[in-house]
Amino acid sequence: MGQDTPDQGKEAVCEQTEKPNLEKELESLQRKQEELNDSYLRLHAEYDNFRKRTLKEKAELIKSGGERVLIGIVSLVDDFERALESLQRAEDKEAVLEGIELIHSKFINFLKQHGVNEIEAVGQPFDADRFEAVTTTPVEDEEQKGKVVDCIQKGYVLNEKIIRYPKVIVGE
């Protein structure tokens, strides 16, 4: 009873040889886990920095994005001020009118360059999604019924989004 059987001896030898192998494998797995954890932390920090940088860049774009547009508007204000000055001292009112028409044309072109376009209203069938009806007016021509016969205030779209609805009179 006190003697080891040959099978028990083999098991003891296997345990002694497996134990160092298991310890090495454990150390290897622990190193791998540390490497993966370190890699994860670095990637997380990198992503966090990317997210912060992207938010900062977006804020800068929003902050300075309108700058170009405002510079163009300031230039048009300068033109209007010169026109008003010349109107006060001008004897040739026709020349001043031409100057104001030129400024108006420059302003319309400026708006178009920035994606703002006028909504064509007069003669179009009335559409409550595109027009704001101020009133209706009787019309003699049957073809004018249900159509926009006059525009009180122009409407505009910015890149296909209505930014101001035209105020119109509809024929009935």
Coordinates of N, CA and C in Angstrom, one line a residue:
M1 N 0.8 -1.2 0.0 CA 0.0 0.0 0.0 C 0.9 1.2 0.0
G2 N 2.0 1.2 0.6 CA 2.8 2.4 0.7 C 3.7 2.6 -0.6
Q3 N 3.6 1.7 -1.5 CA 4.5 1.8 -2.7 C 3.8 2.5 -3.8
D4 N 4.6 3.2 -4.6 CA 4.0 3.9 -5.7 C 3.9 2.9 -6.9
T5 N 2.9 2.9 -7.6 CA 2.8 2.1 -8.8 C 3.5 2.7 -9.9
P6 N 3.8 2.0 -10.9 CA 4.5 2.6 -12.1 C 3.7 3.7 -12.7
D7 N 2.4 3.6 -12.7 CA 1.5 4.7 -13.3 C 1.6 6.0 -12.5
Q8 N 1.7 5.8 -11.2 CA 1.7 7.0 -10.3 C 3.1 7.7 -10.5
G9 N 4.1 7.0 -10.8 CA 5.4 7.6 -11.0 C 5.5 8.4 -12.3
K10 N 4.8 7.9 -13.3 CA 4.8 8.5 -14.6 C 4.0 9.8 -14.5
E11 N 2.9 9.8 -13.7 CA 2.1 11.0 -13.5 C 2.9 12.1 -12.8
A12 N 3.7 11.7 -11.8 CA 4.5 12.7 -11.1 C 5.5 13.3 -12.0
V13 N 6.1 12.5 -12.8 CA 7.1 13.0 -13.8 C 6.5 14.0 -14.8
C14 N 5.3 13.6 -15.3 CA 4.5 14.4 -16.2 C 4.2 15.8 -15.5
E15 N 3.8 15.7 -14.3 CA 3.4 17.0 -13.6 C 4.6 17.9 -13.4
Q16 N 5.8 17.2 -13.1 CA 7.0 18.0 -12.9 C 7.4 18.7 -14.3
T17 N 7.2 18.0 -15.4 CA 7.7 18.6 -16.7 C 6.6 19.5 -17.2
E18 N 5.3 19.3 -16.9 CA 4.3 20.2 -17.4 C 4.2 21.5 -16.6
K19 N 4.6 21.4 -15.4 CA 4.5 22.6 -14.5 C 5.3 23.8 -15.1
P20 N 6.6 23.6 -15.4 CA 7.4 24.7 -16.0 C 6.8 25.1 -17.3
N21 N 6.3 24.2 -18.1 CA 5.7 24.5 -19.4 C 4.5 25.4 -19.2
L22 N 3.7 25.0 -18.2 CA 2.5 25.8 -18.0 C 2.8 27.2 -17.4
E23 N 3.9 27.3 -16.6 CA 4.3 28.6 -16.1 C 4.8 29.5 -17.2
K24 N 5.6 28.9 -18.1 CA 6.1 29.6 -19.3 C 4.9 30.1 -20.2
E25 N 3.9 29.2 -20.4 CA 2.8 29.6 -21.2 C 2.0 30.7 -20.5
L26 N 1.8 30.6 -19.1 CA 1.1 31.6 -18.4 C 1.9 33.0 -18.5
E27 N 3.2 33.0 -18.4 CA 4.0 34.2 -18.5 C 3.8 34.8 -19.9
S28 N 3.8 33.9 -20.9 CA 3.7 34.3 -22.3 C 2.3 34.9 -22.5
L29 N 1.3 34.3 -22.0 CA -0.1 34.8 -22.1 C -0.2 36.1 -21.4
Q30 N 0.4 36.3 -20.2 CA 0.3 37.5 -19.5 C 1.0 38.7 -20.2
R31 N 2.2 38.4 -20.8 CA 2.9 39.4 -21.6 C 2.0 39.8 -22.8
K32 N 1.4 38.8 -23.5 CA 0.5 39.1 -24.6 C -0.7 39.9 -24.2
Q33 N -1.2 39.6 -23.0 CA -2.4 40.4 -22.5 C -1.9 41.8 -22.2
E34 N -0.7 42.0 -21.6 CA -0.2 43.3 -21.4 C 0.0 44.1 -22.6
E35 N 0.5 43.4 -23.7 CA 0.8 44.1 -25.0 C -0.5 44.5 -25.6
L36 N -1.5 43.6 -25.5 CA -2.8 43.9 -26.1 C -3.5 45.1 -25.3
N37 N -3.4 45.1 -24.0 CA -4.0 46.1 -23.2 C -3.3 47.5 -23.5
D38 N -1.9 47.4 -23.7 CA -1.2 48.6 -24.0 C -1.6 49.2 -25.4
S39 N -1.7 48.2 -26.3 CA -2.2 48.6 -27.7 C -3.6 49.2 -27.6
Y40 N -4.5 48.6 -26.9 CA -5.8 49.1 -26.7 C -5.8 50.5 -26.2
L41 N -5.0 50.7 -25.1 CA -5.0 52.1 -24.5 C -4.4 53.1 -25.5
R42 N -3.4 52.7 -26.2 CA -2.8 53.7 -27.2 C -3.9 54.0 -28.3
L43 N -4.6 53.0 -28.8 CA -5.6 53.2 -29.8 C -6.7 54.1 -29.3
H44 N -7.1 53.8 -28.0 CA -8.2 54.6 -27.4 C -7.7 56.1 -27.3
A45 N -6.5 56.3 -26.9 CA -6.0 57.7 -26.7 C -5.9 58.3 -28.1
E46 N -5.4 57.6 -29.1 CA -5.3 58.1 -30.4 C -6.7 58.5 -31.0
Y47 N -7.7 57.6 -30.8 CA -9.0 57.9 -31.2 C -9.6 59.2 -30.5
D48 N -9.3 59.3 -29.2 CA -9.8 60.4 -28.4 C -9.2 61.7 -28.9
N49 N -7.9 61.7 -29.2 CA -7.2 62.8 -29.8 C -7.8 63.2 -31.2
F50 N -8.0 62.2 -32.0 CA -8.6 62.4 -33.3 C -10.0 63.1 -33.2
R51 N -10.8 62.5 -32.3 CA -12.2 63.1 -32.1 C -12.1 64.6 -31.6
K52 N -11.2 64.9 -30.7 CA -11.0 66.2 -30.2 C -10.6 67.1 -31.3
R53 N -9.6 66.7 -32.1 CA -9.0 67.5 -33.2 C -10.1 67.8 -34.2
T54 N -10.9 66.7 -34.5 CA -12.0 66.9 -35.5 C -13.0 67.9 -35.0
L55 N -13.4 67.8 -33.7 CA -14.4 68.8 -33.2 C -13.8 70.2 -33.2
K56 N -12.5 70.3 -32.9 CA -11.9 71.7 -33.0 C -11.9 72.2 -34.4
E57 N -11.5 71.4 -35.4 CA -11.5 71.8 -36.8 C -12.9 72.2 -37.2
K58 N -13.9 71.4 -36.8 CA -15.3 71.7 -37.2 C -15.7 73.0 -36.6
A59 N -15.4 73.3 -35.4 CA -15.7 74.6 -34.7 C -15.0 75.7 -35.5
E60 N -13.8 75.5 -35.9 CA -13.1 76.6 -36.6 C -13.7 76.8 -38.0
L61 N -14.2 75.8 -38.6 CA -14.8 76.0 -39.9 C -16.1 76.7 -39.8
I62 N -16.9 76.4 -38.7 CA -18.1 77.1 -38.5 C -17.9 78.5 -38.2
K63 N -16.9 78.8 -37.3 CA -16.5 80.1 -36.9 C -16.1 81.0 -38.0
S64 N -15.2 80.5 -38.9 CA -14.7 81.3 -40.0 C -15.3 81.0 -41.3
G65 N -16.3 80.1 -41.4 CA -16.9 79.7 -42.6 C -17.6 80.9 -43.3
G66 N -18.3 81.7 -42.5 CA -19.0 82.8 -43.0 C -18.2 84.0 -43.3
E67 N -16.9 83.9 -42.9 CA -16.0 85.1 -43.1 C -15.9 85.5 -44.6
R68 N -15.8 84.6 -45.5 CA -15.7 84.9 -46.9 C -17.0 85.6 -47.4
V69 N -18.1 85.1 -46.9 CA -19.4 85.7 -47.3 C -19.5 87.2 -46.8
L70 N -19.1 87.3 -45.5 CA -19.2 88.6 -44.9 C -18.3 89.6 -45.5
I71 N -17.1 89.2 -46.0 CA -16.2 90.1 -46.7 C -16.8 90.6 -48.0
G72 N -17.5 89.7 -48.7 CA -18.2 90.1 -49.9 C -19.3 91.1 -49.6
I73 N -20.0 90.9 -48.5 CA -21.1 91.8 -48.2 C -20.6 93.1 -47.8
V74 N -19.5 93.2 -47.1 CA -18.9 94.4 -46.7 C -18.5 95.2 -47.9
S75 N -18.0 94.5 -48.9 CA -17.6 95.2 -50.2 C -18.8 95.8 -50.8
L76 N -20.0 95.1 -50.8 CA -21.2 95.7 -51.4 C -21.7 96.9 -50.5
V77 N -21.5 96.8 -49.2 CA -21.9 98.0 -48.4 C -21.1 99.2 -48.8
D78 N -19.8 99.0 -49.1 CA -18.9 100.1 -49.6 C -19.5 100.7 -50.8
D79 N -19.9 99.8 -51.8 CA -20.5 100.3 -53.0 C -21.8 101.1 -52.7
F80 N -22.6 100.7 -51.8 CA -23.8 101.4 -51.5 C -23.5 102.8 -50.9
E81 N -22.5 102.8 -50.0 CA -22.1 104.1 -49.4 C -21.6 105.1 -50.4
R82 N -20.9 104.6 -51.4 CA -20.4 105.5 -52.4 C -21.6 106.0 -53.3
A83 N -22.5 105.1 -53.5 CA -23.7 105.5 -54.3 C -24.5 106.6 -53.5
L84 N -24.7 106.4 -52.2 CA -25.4 107.4 -51.4 C -24.7 108.7 -51.4
E85 N -23.4 108.7 -51.3 CA -22.7 110.0 -51.3 C -22.8 110.7 -52.7
S86 N -22.7 109.9 -53.7 CA -22.8 110.5 -55.0 C -24.3 111.0 -55.3
L87 N -25.3 110.3 -54.7 CA -26.7 110.7 -54.9 C -26.9 112.1 -54.2
Q88 N -26.2 112.4 -53.1 CA -26.4 113.6 -52.4 C -25.8 114.8 -53.2
R89 N -24.8 114.6 -53.9 CA -24.1 115.7 -54.6 C -24.3 115.6 -56.1
A90 N -25.0 114.7 -56.6 CA -25.1 114.5 -58.0 C -26.2 115.3 -58.6
E91 N -25.9 115.8 -59.8 CA -26.9 116.6 -60.6 C -27.5 115.6 -61.6
D92 N -26.7 114.6 -62.0 CA -27.2 113.7 -63.0 C -27.7 112.5 -62.3
K93 N -29.0 112.5 -62.0 CA -29.7 111.4 -61.3 C -29.6 110.1 -62.1
E94 N -29.6 110.2 -63.4 CA -29.6 109.0 -64.2 C -28.3 108.2 -64.0
A95 N -27.2 108.9 -63.8 CA -25.9 108.2 -63.6 C -25.9 107.5 -62.2
V96 N -26.6 108.1 -61.2 CA -26.7 107.5 -59.9 C -27.5 106.3 -60.0
L97 N -28.6 106.4 -60.7 CA -29.5 105.2 -60.9 C -28.8 104.1 -61.5
E98 N -28.0 104.4 -62.5 CA -27.2 103.3 -63.2 C -26.2 102.7 -62.2
G99 N -25.6 103.5 -61.3 CA -24.7 103.0 -60.3 C -25.4 102.0 -59.3
I100 N -26.6 102.4 -58.9 CA -27.4 101.6 -58.0 C -27.8 100.3 -58.6
E101 N -28.2 100.4 -59.9 CA -28.6 99.2 -60.7 C -27.4 98.2 -60.8
L102 N -26.2 98.8 -60.9 CA -25.0 98.0 -61.0 C -24.7 97.3 -59.7
I103 N -24.9 98.0 -58.6 CA -24.7 97.4 -57.2 C -25.7 96.3 -57.0
H104 N -27.0 96.5 -57.5 CA -28.0 95.5 -57.3 C -27.6 94.3 -58.1
S105 N -27.1 94.5 -59.3 CA -26.7 93.3 -60.1 C -25.5 92.6 -59.5
K106 N -24.5 93.3 -58.9 CA -23.4 92.7 -58.3 C -23.9 91.9 -57.1
F107 N -24.9 92.4 -56.4 CA -25.4 91.7 -55.2 C -26.1 90.5 -55.5
I108 N -26.9 90.5 -56.6 CA -27.6 89.3 -57.1 C -26.6 88.2 -57.5
N109 N -25.6 88.7 -58.2 CA -24.5 87.7 -58.7 C -23.8 87.1 -57.5
F110 N -23.5 88.0 -56.5 CA -22.9 87.5 -55.2 C -23.7 86.4 -54.6
L111 N -25.0 86.6 -54.5 CA -25.9 85.6 -53.9 C -25.9 84.3 -54.7
K112 N -25.9 84.4 -56.0 CA -25.9 83.2 -56.8 C -24.6 82.5 -56.6
Q113 N -23.5 83.2 -56.5 CA -22.2 82.5 -56.3 C -22.2 81.7 -55.0
H114 N -23.0 82.1 -54.1 CA -23.0 81.4 -52.8 C -24.2 80.5 -52.7
G115 N -24.9 80.2 -53.8 CA -25.9 79.2 -53.8 C -27.3 79.7 -53.5
V116 N -27.5 81.0 -53.4 CA -28.8 81.6 -53.2 C -29.4 82.1 -54.5
N117 N -30.6 81.5 -54.8 CA -31.3 81.8 -56.0 C -32.7 82.3 -55.7
E118 N -33.3 83.1 -56.6 CA -34.6 83.6 -56.4 C -35.6 82.5 -56.9
I119 N -36.7 82.4 -56.2 CA -37.8 81.5 -56.6 C -38.7 82.1 -57.6
E120 N -38.8 81.5 -58.7 CA -39.8 82.1 -59.7 C -41.2 81.8 -59.2
A121 N -42.0 82.9 -59.2 CA -43.3 82.7 -58.6 C -44.4 83.0 -59.6
V122 N -44.4 84.2 -60.2 CA -45.5 84.7 -61.0 C -45.7 83.7 -62.2
G123 N -47.0 83.3 -62.4 CA -47.3 82.4 -63.5 C -47.3 81.0 -63.1
Q124 N -46.7 80.7 -61.9 CA -46.6 79.3 -61.5 C -47.9 78.8 -60.8
P125 N -48.2 77.6 -60.9 CA -49.4 77.1 -60.1 C -49.1 77.2 -58.6
F126 N -50.1 77.7 -57.9 CA -49.9 77.9 -56.4 C -49.6 76.5 -55.8
D127 N -48.5 76.5 -55.0 CA -48.1 75.3 -54.2 C -47.8 75.8 -52.8
A128 N -48.6 75.4 -51.8 CA -48.5 75.8 -50.4 C -47.1 75.4 -49.8
D129 N -46.5 74.4 -50.4 CA -45.1 74.0 -49.9 C -44.0 74.9 -50.4
R130 N -44.3 75.8 -51.5 CA -43.3 76.6 -52.0 C -43.6 78.1 -51.9
F131 N -44.9 78.4 -51.7 CA -45.3 79.8 -51.7 C -46.1 80.1 -50.4
E132 N -46.1 81.4 -50.0 CA -47.0 81.9 -48.9 C -48.0 82.8 -49.5
A133 N -49.3 82.3 -49.5 CA -50.3 83.2 -50.1 C -50.7 84.2 -49.1
V134 N -50.7 85.5 -49.6 CA -51.0 86.6 -48.8 C -52.5 86.9 -48.9
T135 N -53.0 86.8 -50.2 CA -54.4 87.0 -50.5 C -54.7 86.4 -51.8
T136 N -56.0 86.4 -52.2 CA -56.4 86.0 -53.5 C -57.0 87.2 -54.2
T137 N -57.1 87.1 -55.5 CA -57.7 88.1 -56.3 C -58.5 87.5 -57.4
P138 N -59.7 88.1 -57.7 CA -60.5 87.5 -58.9 C -59.7 87.8 -60.2
V139 N -59.8 86.8 -61.0 CA -59.1 86.9 -62.4 C -60.1 86.6 -63.4
E140 N -60.0 87.3 -64.6 CA -60.9 87.0 -65.7 C -60.5 85.8 -66.5
D141 N -59.2 85.6 -66.6 CA -58.7 84.5 -67.5 C -58.7 83.2 -66.6
E142 N -59.4 82.2 -67.2 CA -59.6 80.9 -66.5 C -58.2 80.3 -66.2
E143 N -57.3 80.5 -67.1 CA -55.9 79.9 -66.9 C -55.2 80.4 -65.8
Q144 N -55.6 81.6 -65.3 CA -54.9 82.3 -64.2 C -55.4 81.8 -62.8
K145 N -56.6 81.1 -62.8 CA -57.1 80.6 -61.6 C -56.2 79.5 -61.0
G146 N -55.9 79.7 -59.7 CA -55.0 78.8 -59.0 C -53.5 79.0 -59.2
K147 N -53.3 80.1 -59.9 CA -51.9 80.4 -60.2 C -51.5 81.7 -59.5
V148 N -50.2 81.9 -59.3 CA -49.6 83.1 -58.7 C -49.7 84.2 -59.8
V149 N -50.4 85.3 -59.4 CA -50.6 86.4 -60.3 C -49.7 87.6 -60.0
D150 N -49.2 87.6 -58.7 CA -48.3 88.7 -58.3 C -47.5 88.2 -57.2
C151 N -46.3 88.8 -57.0 CA -45.4 88.5 -55.9 C -45.1 89.8 -55.2
I152 N -45.5 89.8 -53.9 CA -45.3 90.9 -53.0 C -43.9 91.0 -52.5
Q153 N -43.4 89.8 -52.1 CA -42.0 89.7 -51.6 C -41.3 88.5 -52.2
K154 N -40.2 88.7 -52.8 CA -39.5 87.5 -53.4 C -39.1 86.5 -52.4
G155 N -39.0 85.3 -52.9 CA -38.5 84.2 -52.0 C -37.2 83.7 -52.6
Y156 N -36.4 83.0 -51.7 CA -35.1 82.5 -52.1 C -34.8 81.1 -51.6
V157 N -34.0 80.4 -52.4 CA -33.6 79.1 -52.0 C -32.0 79.1 -51.8
L158 N -31.6 78.3 -50.9 CA -30.1 78.2 -50.7 C -29.8 76.7 -50.9
N159 N -29.2 76.4 -52.0 CA -28.9 75.0 -52.3 C -30.1 74.1 -52.2
E160 N -31.2 74.5 -52.9 CA -32.4 73.8 -53.0 C -33.2 73.8 -51.7
K161 N -32.8 74.5 -50.7 CA -33.6 74.6 -49.4 C -34.2 76.0 -49.4
I162 N -35.5 76.1 -49.2 CA -36.1 77.4 -49.1 C -35.7 78.1 -47.9
I163 N -35.1 79.3 -48.0 CA -34.7 80.1 -46.9 C -35.7 81.3 -46.6
R164 N -36.4 81.6 -47.7 CA -37.5 82.6 -47.5 C -38.6 82.3 -48.5
Y165 N -39.8 82.1 -48.1 CA -40.9 81.8 -49.0 C -41.4 83.1 -49.6
P166 N -41.7 83.0 -51.0 CA -42.2 84.2 -51.6 C -43.6 84.5 -51.1
K167 N -44.0 85.7 -50.9 CA -45.3 86.1 -50.5 C -46.0 86.5 -51.8
V168 N -47.1 85.8 -52.1 CA -47.8 85.9 -53.4 C -49.3 86.2 -53.3
I169 N -49.8 86.6 -54.4 CA -51.2 86.8 -54.6 C -51.7 85.7 -55.6
V170 N -52.7 85.0 -55.2 CA -53.2 83.9 -56.1 C -54.5 84.2 -56.7
G171 N -54.6 83.9 -58.0 CA -55.8 84.2 -58.8 C -56.9 83.2 -58.4
E172 N -58.2 83.7 -58.3 CA -59.3 82.8 -58.1 C -60.4 83.1 -59.0

